[in-house]
mmCIF file of C-alpha atoms in Angstrom:
data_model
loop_
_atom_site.group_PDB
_atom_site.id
_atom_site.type_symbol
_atom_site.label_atom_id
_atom_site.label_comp_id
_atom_site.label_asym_id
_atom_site.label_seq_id
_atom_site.Cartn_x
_atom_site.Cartn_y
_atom_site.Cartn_z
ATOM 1 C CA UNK M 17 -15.186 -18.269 -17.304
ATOM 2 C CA UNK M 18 -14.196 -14.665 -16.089
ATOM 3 C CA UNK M 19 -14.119 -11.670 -19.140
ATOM 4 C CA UNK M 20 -10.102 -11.933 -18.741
ATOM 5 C CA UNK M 21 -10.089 -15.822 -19.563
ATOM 6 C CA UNK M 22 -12.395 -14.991 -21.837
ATOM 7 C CA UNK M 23 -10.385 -12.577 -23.375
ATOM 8 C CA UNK M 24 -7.100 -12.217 -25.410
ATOM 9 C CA UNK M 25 -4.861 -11.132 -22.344
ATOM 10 C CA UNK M 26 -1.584 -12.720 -21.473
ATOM 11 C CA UNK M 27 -1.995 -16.327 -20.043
ATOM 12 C CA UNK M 28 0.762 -15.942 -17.189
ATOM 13 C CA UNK M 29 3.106 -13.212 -15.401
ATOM 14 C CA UNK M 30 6.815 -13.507 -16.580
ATOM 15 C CA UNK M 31 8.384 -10.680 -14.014
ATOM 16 C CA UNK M 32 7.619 -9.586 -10.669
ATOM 17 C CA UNK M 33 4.955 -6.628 -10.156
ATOM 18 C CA UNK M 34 7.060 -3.974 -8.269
ATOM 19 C CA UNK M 35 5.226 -1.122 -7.356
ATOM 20 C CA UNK M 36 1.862 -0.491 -6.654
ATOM 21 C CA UNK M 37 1.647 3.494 -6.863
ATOM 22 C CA UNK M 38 -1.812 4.020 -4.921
ATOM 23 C CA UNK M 39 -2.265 7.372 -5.204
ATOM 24 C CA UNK M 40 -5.466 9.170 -6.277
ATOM 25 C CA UNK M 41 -6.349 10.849 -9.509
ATOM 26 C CA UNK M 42 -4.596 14.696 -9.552
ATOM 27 C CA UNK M 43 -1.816 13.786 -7.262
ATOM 28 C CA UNK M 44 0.888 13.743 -9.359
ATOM 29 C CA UNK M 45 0.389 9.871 -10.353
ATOM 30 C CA UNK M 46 1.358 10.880 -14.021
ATOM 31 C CA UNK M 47 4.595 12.374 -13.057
ATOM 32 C CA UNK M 48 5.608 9.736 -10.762
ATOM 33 C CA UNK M 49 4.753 6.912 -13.551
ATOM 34 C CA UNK M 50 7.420 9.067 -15.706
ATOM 35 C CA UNK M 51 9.847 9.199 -12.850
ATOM 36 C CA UNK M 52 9.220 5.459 -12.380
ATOM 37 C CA UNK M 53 9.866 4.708 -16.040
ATOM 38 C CA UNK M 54 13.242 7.014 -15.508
ATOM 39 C CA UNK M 55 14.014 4.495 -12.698
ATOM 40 C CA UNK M 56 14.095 1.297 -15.274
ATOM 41 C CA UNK M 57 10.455 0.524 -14.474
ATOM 42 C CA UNK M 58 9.072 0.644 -17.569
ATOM 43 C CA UNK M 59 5.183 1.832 -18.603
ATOM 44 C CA UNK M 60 2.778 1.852 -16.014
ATOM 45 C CA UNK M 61 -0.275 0.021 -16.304
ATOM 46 C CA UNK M 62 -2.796 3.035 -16.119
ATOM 47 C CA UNK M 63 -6.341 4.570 -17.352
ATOM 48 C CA UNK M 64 -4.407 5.447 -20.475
ATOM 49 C CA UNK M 65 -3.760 2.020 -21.039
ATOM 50 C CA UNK M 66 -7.356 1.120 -20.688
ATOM 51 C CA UNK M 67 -8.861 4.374 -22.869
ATOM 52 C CA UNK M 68 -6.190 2.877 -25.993
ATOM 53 C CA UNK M 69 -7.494 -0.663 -25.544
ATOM 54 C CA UNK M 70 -11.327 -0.711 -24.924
ATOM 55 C CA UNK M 71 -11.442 -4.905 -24.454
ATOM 56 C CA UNK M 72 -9.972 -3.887 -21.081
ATOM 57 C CA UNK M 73 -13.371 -2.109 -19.932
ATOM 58 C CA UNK M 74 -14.876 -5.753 -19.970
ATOM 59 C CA UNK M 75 -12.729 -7.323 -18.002
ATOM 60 C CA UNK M 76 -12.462 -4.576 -15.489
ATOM 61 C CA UNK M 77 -16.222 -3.764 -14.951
ATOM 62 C CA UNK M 78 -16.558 -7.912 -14.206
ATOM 63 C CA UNK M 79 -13.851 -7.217 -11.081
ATOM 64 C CA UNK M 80 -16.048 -3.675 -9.744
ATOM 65 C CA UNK M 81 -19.580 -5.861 -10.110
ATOM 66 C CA UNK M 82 -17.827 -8.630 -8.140
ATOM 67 C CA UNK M 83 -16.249 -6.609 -5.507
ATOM 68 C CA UNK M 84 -18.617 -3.435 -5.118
ATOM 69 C CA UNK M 85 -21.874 -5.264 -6.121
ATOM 70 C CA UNK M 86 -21.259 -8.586 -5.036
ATOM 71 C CA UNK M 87 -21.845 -10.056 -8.467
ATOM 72 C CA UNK M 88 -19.857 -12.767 -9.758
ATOM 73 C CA UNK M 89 -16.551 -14.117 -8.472
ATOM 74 C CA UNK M 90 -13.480 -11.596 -7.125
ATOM 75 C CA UNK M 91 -10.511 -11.843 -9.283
ATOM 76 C CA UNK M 92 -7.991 -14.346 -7.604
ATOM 77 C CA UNK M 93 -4.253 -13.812 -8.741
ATOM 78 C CA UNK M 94 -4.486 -15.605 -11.520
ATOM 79 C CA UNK M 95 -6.836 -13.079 -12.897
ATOM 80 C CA UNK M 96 -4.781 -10.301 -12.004
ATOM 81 C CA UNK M 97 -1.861 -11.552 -13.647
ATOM 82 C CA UNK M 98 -3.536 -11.912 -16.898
ATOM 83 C CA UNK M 99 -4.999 -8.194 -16.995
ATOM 84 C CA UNK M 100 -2.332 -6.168 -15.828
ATOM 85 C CA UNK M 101 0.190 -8.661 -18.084
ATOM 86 C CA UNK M 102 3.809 -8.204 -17.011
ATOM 87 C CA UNK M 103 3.496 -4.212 -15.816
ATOM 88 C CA UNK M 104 5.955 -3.647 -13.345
ATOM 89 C CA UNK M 105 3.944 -0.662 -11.859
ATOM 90 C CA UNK M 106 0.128 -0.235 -11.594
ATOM 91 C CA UNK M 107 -0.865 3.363 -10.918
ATOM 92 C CA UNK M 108 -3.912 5.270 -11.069
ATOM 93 C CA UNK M 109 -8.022 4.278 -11.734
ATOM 94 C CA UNK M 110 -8.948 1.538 -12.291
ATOM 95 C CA UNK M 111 -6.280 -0.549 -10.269
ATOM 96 C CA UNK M 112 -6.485 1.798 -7.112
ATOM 97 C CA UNK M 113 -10.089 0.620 -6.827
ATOM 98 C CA UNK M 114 -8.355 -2.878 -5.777
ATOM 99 C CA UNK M 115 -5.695 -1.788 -3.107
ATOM 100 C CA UNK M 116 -6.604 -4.541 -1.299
ATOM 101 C CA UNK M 117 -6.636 -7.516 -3.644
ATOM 102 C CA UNK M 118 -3.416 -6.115 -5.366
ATOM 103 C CA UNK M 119 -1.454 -5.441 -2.193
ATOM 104 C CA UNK M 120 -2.241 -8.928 -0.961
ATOM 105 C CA UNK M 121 -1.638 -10.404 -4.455
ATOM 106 C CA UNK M 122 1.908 -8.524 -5.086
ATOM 107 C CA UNK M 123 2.979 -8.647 -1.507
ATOM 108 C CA UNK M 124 6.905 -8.384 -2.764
ATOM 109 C CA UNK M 125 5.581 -4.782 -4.237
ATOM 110 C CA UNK M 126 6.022 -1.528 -2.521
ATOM 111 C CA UNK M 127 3.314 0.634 -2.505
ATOM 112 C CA UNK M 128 3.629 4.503 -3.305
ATOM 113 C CA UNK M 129 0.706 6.708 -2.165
ATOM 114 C CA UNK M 130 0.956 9.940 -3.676
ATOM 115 C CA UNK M 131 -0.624 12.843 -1.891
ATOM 116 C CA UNK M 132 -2.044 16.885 -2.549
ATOM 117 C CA UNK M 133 -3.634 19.206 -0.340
ATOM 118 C CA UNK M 134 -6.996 18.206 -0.140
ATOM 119 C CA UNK M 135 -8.076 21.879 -1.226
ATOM 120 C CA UNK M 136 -5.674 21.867 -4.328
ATOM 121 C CA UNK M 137 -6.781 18.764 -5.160
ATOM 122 C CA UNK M 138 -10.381 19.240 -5.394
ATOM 123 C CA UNK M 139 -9.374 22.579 -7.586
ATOM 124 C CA UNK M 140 -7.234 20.598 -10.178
ATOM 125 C CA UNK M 141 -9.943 17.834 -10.197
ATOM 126 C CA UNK M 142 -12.364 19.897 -10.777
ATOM 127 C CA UNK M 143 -11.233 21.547 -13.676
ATOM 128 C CA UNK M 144 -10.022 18.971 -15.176
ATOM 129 C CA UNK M 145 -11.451 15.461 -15.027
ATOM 130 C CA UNK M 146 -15.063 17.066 -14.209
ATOM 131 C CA UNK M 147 -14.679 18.474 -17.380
ATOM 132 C CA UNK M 148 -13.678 15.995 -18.997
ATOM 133 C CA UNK M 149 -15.888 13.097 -18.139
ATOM 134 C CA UNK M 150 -18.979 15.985 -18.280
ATOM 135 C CA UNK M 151 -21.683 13.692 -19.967
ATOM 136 C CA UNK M 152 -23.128 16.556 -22.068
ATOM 137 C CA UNK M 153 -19.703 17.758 -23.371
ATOM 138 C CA UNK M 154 -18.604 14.362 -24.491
ATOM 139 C CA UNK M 155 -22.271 13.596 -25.988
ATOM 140 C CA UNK M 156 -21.799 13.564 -29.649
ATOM 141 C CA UNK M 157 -18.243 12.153 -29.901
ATOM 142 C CA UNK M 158 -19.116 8.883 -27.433
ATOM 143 C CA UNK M 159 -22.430 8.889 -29.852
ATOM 144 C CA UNK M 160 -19.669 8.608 -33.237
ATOM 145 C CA UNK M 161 -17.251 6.173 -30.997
ATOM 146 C CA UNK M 162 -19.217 3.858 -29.168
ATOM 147 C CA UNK M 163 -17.000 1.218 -28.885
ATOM 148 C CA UNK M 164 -13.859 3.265 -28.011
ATOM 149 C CA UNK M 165 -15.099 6.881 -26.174
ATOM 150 C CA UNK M 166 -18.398 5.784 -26.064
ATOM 151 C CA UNK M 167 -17.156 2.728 -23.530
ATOM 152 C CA UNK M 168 -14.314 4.807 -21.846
ATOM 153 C CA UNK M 169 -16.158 7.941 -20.772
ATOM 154 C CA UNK M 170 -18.573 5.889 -18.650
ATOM 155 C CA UNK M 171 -16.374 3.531 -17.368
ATOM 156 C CA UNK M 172 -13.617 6.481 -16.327
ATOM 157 C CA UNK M 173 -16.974 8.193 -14.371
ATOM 158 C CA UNK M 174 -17.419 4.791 -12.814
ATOM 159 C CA UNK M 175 -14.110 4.569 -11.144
ATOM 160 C CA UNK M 176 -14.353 8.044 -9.971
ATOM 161 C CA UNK M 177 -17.994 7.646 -8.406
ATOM 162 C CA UNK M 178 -16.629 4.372 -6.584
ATOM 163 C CA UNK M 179 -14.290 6.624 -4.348
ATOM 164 C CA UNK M 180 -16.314 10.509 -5.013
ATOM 165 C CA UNK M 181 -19.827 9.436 -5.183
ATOM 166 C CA UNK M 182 -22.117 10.709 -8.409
ATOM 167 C CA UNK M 183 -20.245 13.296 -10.293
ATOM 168 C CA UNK M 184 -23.396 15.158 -11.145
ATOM 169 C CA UNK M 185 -23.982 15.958 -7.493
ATOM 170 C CA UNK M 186 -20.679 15.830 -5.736
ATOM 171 C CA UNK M 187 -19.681 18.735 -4.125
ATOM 172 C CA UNK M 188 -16.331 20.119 -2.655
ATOM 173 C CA UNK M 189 -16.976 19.186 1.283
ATOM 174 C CA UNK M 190 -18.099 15.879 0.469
ATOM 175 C CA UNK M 191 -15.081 14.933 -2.222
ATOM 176 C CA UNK M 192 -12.748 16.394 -0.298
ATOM 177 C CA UNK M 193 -13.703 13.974 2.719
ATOM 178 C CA UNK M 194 -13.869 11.083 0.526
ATOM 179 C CA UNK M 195 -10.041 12.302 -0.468
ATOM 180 C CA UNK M 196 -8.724 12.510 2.484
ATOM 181 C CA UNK M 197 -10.373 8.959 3.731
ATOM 182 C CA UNK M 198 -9.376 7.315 0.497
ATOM 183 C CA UNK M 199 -5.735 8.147 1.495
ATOM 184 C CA UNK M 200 -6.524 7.351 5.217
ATOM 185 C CA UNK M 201 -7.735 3.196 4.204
ATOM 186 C CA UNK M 202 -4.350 3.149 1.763
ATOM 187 C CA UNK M 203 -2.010 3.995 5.019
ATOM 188 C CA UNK M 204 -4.354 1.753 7.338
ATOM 189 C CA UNK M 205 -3.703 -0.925 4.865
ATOM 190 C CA UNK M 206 0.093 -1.100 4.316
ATOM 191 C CA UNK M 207 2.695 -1.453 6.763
ATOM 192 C CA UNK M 208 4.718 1.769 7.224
ATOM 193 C CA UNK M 209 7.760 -0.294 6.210
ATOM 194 C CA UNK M 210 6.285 -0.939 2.533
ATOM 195 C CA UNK M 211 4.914 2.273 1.693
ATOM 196 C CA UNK M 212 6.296 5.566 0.685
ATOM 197 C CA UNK M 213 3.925 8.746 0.992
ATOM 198 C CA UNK M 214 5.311 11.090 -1.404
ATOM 199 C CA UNK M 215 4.078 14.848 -2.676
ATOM 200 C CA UNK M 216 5.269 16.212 -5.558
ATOM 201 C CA UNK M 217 7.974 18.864 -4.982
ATOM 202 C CA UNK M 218 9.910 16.294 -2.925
ATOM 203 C CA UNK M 219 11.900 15.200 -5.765
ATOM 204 C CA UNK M 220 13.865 12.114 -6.378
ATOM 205 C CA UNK M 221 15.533 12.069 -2.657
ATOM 206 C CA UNK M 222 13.066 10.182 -0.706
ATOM 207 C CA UNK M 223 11.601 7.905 -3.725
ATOM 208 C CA UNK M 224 15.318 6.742 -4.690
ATOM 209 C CA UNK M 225 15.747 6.006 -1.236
ATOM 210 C CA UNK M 226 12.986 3.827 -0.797
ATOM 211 C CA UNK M 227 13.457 1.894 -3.990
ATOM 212 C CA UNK M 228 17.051 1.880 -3.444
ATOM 213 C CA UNK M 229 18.162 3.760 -6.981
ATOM 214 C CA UNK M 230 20.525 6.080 -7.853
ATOM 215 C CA UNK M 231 19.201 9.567 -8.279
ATOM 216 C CA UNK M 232 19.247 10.619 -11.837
ATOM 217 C CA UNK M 233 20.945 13.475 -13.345
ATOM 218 C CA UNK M 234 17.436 14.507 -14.589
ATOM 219 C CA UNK M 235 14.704 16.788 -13.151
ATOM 220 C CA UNK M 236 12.185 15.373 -11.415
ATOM 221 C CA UNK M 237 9.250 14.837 -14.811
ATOM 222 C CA UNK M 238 6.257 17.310 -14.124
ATOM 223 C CA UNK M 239 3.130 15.694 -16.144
ATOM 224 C CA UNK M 240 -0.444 15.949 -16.707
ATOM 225 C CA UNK M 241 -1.391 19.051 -15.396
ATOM 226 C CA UNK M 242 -4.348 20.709 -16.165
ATOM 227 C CA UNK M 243 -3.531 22.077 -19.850
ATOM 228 C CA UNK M 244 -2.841 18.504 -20.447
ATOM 229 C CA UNK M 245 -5.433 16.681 -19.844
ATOM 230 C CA UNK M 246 -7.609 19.221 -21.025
ATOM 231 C CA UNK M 247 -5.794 19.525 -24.748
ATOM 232 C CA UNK M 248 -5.722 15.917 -24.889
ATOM 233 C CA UNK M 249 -9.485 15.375 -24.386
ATOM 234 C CA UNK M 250 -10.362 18.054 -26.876
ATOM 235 C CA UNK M 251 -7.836 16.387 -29.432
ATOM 236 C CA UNK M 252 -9.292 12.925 -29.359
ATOM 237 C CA UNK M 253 -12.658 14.368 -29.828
ATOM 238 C CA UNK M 254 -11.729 16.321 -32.645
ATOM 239 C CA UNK M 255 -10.041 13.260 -34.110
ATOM 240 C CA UNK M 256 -13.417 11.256 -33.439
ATOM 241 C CA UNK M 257 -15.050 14.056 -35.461
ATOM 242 C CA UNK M 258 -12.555 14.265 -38.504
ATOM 243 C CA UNK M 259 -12.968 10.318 -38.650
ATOM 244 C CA UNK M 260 -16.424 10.512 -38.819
ATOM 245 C CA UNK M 261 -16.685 13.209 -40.644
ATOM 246 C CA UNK M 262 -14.656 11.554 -43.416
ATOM 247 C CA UNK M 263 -17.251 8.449 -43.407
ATOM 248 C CA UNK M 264 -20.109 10.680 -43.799
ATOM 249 C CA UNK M 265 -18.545 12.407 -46.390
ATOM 250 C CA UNK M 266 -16.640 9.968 -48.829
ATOM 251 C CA UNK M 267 -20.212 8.327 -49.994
ATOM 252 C CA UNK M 268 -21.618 11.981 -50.783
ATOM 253 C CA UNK M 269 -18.039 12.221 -52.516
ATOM 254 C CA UNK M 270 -18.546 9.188 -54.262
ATOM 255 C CA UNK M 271 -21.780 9.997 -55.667
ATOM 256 C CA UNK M 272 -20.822 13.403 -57.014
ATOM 257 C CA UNK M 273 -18.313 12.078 -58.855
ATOM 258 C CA UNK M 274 -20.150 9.616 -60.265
ATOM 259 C CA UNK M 275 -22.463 11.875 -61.149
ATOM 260 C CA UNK M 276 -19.915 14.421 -62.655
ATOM 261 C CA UNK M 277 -18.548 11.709 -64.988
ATOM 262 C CA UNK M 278 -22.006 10.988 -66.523
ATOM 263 C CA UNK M 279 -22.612 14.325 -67.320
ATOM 264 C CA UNK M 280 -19.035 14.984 -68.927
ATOM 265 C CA UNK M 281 -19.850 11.683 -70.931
ATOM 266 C CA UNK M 282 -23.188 12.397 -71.869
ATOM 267 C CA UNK M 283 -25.231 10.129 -69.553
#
């Protein structure tokens, strides 16, 4: 039994997966999941989604041993229905690590490869998700949160060093070549007629036109850039630390008072 039968995902797919949006991390994929919900998509399945439920990592570390270390069985559809549950979109890590198996599983799907000059792109991932994902920055709070941080940060480096190679080593010539080939497989693997490449700036003209929408009377959504990602990571440390810090404290508290109320009695 797989870690999705195992566990408490959804036992079938009640709507069509739509779009597979198989761009890399920092090229835009946040903004076009918003644009995509603006189009009547709904939520993208995401990282996000797998950092707020942590019984995901299971489930998705089983499909990487099985396809990148040739342990245990690939996913088949059913498997892939039960993860991503009835998400109209997938976007982003950790479901562009499956191009292949998704675009042959969801082969009613268009596919959406967002794209960033390779030099701009290494810039923005560098200082952000290099940050981020730093092992000695993120020490203490995975240390308080094992089972939530402590499972994401390794997993999120995981996905990345799949594509980048080791983050501790990687440097600019070599991530920017495994960028640009990255992008290279995704337009080898679909059939011009199913995919849209799209860079941000383009707006909703060529993305509406593809998925055959109206174009909103709303801007173009401009997400997760670098302040972003950047605030939010120091915010859900912070909030790992005020958690714990509250556990750590509230025996201490406990005992002072205690001991405060004996000595006003006379104890």
């Amino acid at each position: 039994m797989s870690a999705v039968q195992q566990a408490n995902f959804a036992p079938m797919r009640s709507v069509p997966m739509e779009i597979l949006a198989l761009g890399f991390c920092r090229t835009g994929t946040a903004s076009m999941r918003a644009a995509l919900t603006v189009l009547g998509y709904g939520n993208a399945h995401h990282i996000g989604r797998v950092m707020a439920n942590p019984e995901e990592v299971d489930a998705w570390n089983t499909a990487i041993d099985a396809k990148y270390l040739h342990k245990g069985t690939p996913y088949r559809q059913e498997e892939w229905d039960r993860l991503l549950g009835d998400f109209k979109v997938v976007a982003d890590v950790p479901g562009i690590l499956f191009a292949a198996e998704l675009v042959q599983a969801y082969p009613e799907a268009k596919v959406i490869l967002t794209t960033r000059d390779p030099d701009r792109w290494w810039k923005s991932f560098r200082e952000t998700l290099l940050v981020m994902l730093d092992t000695k920055r993120t020490l203490l709070a995975r240390w308080l949160d094992p089972s939530g941080f402590g499972k994401f940060v390794p997993f999120a480096r995981r996905n990345l060093e799949i594509v980048l190679g080791p983050m501790d080593t990687l440097t600019e010539t070599d991530a920017k070549q495994r960028y640009i080939d990255y992008s290279n497989a995704i337009r080898h693997l679909v059939p011009s007629d199913r995919l849209l490449e799209y860079q941000m700036g383009d707006g909703w003209g060529p993305l509406c036109t593809f998925l055959g929408k109206d174009v909103p009377e709303t801007p173009f959504p401009h997400k997760n850039d670098s302040v972003m990602i950047l605030e939010g990571s120091r915010k859900q440390m912070w909030r790992i630390y005020r958690r714990s810090a509250v556990k750590l404290l509230a025996p201490l508290a406990l005992v002072i008072a205690v001991g405060l109320a004996m000595r006003f009695r006379g104890i």
